[in-house]
């Protein structure tokens, strides 16, 4: 069983974007009264949107299940207000639920949260609960910077976030730390803003006692952990100089990294530096980097190839990365080795 813990619905039918444009147009009209409105997408349209990309790549690359969430750059929490974000998140999450219902063997849902800059994260508890308990989702994407590159809200370790963490712990779901679009021209979204946020979140965790307060809270830092594995010595040294416990003791029961690193030397470094128990297989297909690497002839985001190519990785460790660690972190994820994915407790 190979579980890809990081996929987005980047190929959603264009009606979803049309819905969003109607919503944004309404924001410009002072007389407009916000309403959720409706999204007309047929099951066939959903099938057609997945077959040429996500499903094809799963088959060709030999992965089984993708933990699937709405398009990250589309979350755009900085647009509109909390009501805008709520309706948009609900619509996107319900579409993910339809995907997971149509393809229960291939996709398991993770939700977008209705965050909004300056609005307490407690506001997200209701949608998180709905997605987990009613839609069978196994986690959420948490944006550490809902302002879209301005970083106007408190750090992830501030008590500002605690009511949401309490709900995550209660529901037993992890969050992937995942920013959205950048409205700051200094930061390219996927090339800079995403990796900055990954690195920033790690340093916030390092300097706080968050996991003393929430010993079972779990975060996945995507994109291979941003700059963290490359600078592991810096972080170990900083922890020591700041009088913090060693990283393994301080963070590694709670913080995990994915394998969305798009070349073999980067994956080798990740696996040499970060304990294998803290690495989850992921590709972030389709869309973060779409093209084929001319040096290898394969898609940059075909990350399974890099892990397969590491001869010194033992079979048990490989199984942890492909399967076991994801089951530990996404504890609501129930998959059988026969390839059937389901969310156990949510289904009952
Ligand atoms: Zn992503």
Tab-separated table of C-alpha atoms and ligand atoms in Angstrom, residues 6 8 178 223 284, ligand 1:
chain	number	residue	atom	x	y	z
A	6	UNK	CA	-0.406	15.412	-0.233
A	8	UNK	CA	-4.889	18.825	-4.257
A	178	UNK	CA	-0.039	24.937	4.160
A	223	UNK	CA	7.478	20.319	0.651
A	284	UNK	CA	1.678	17.084	-4.306
B	1	LIG	ZN1	0.173	21.436	-1.367
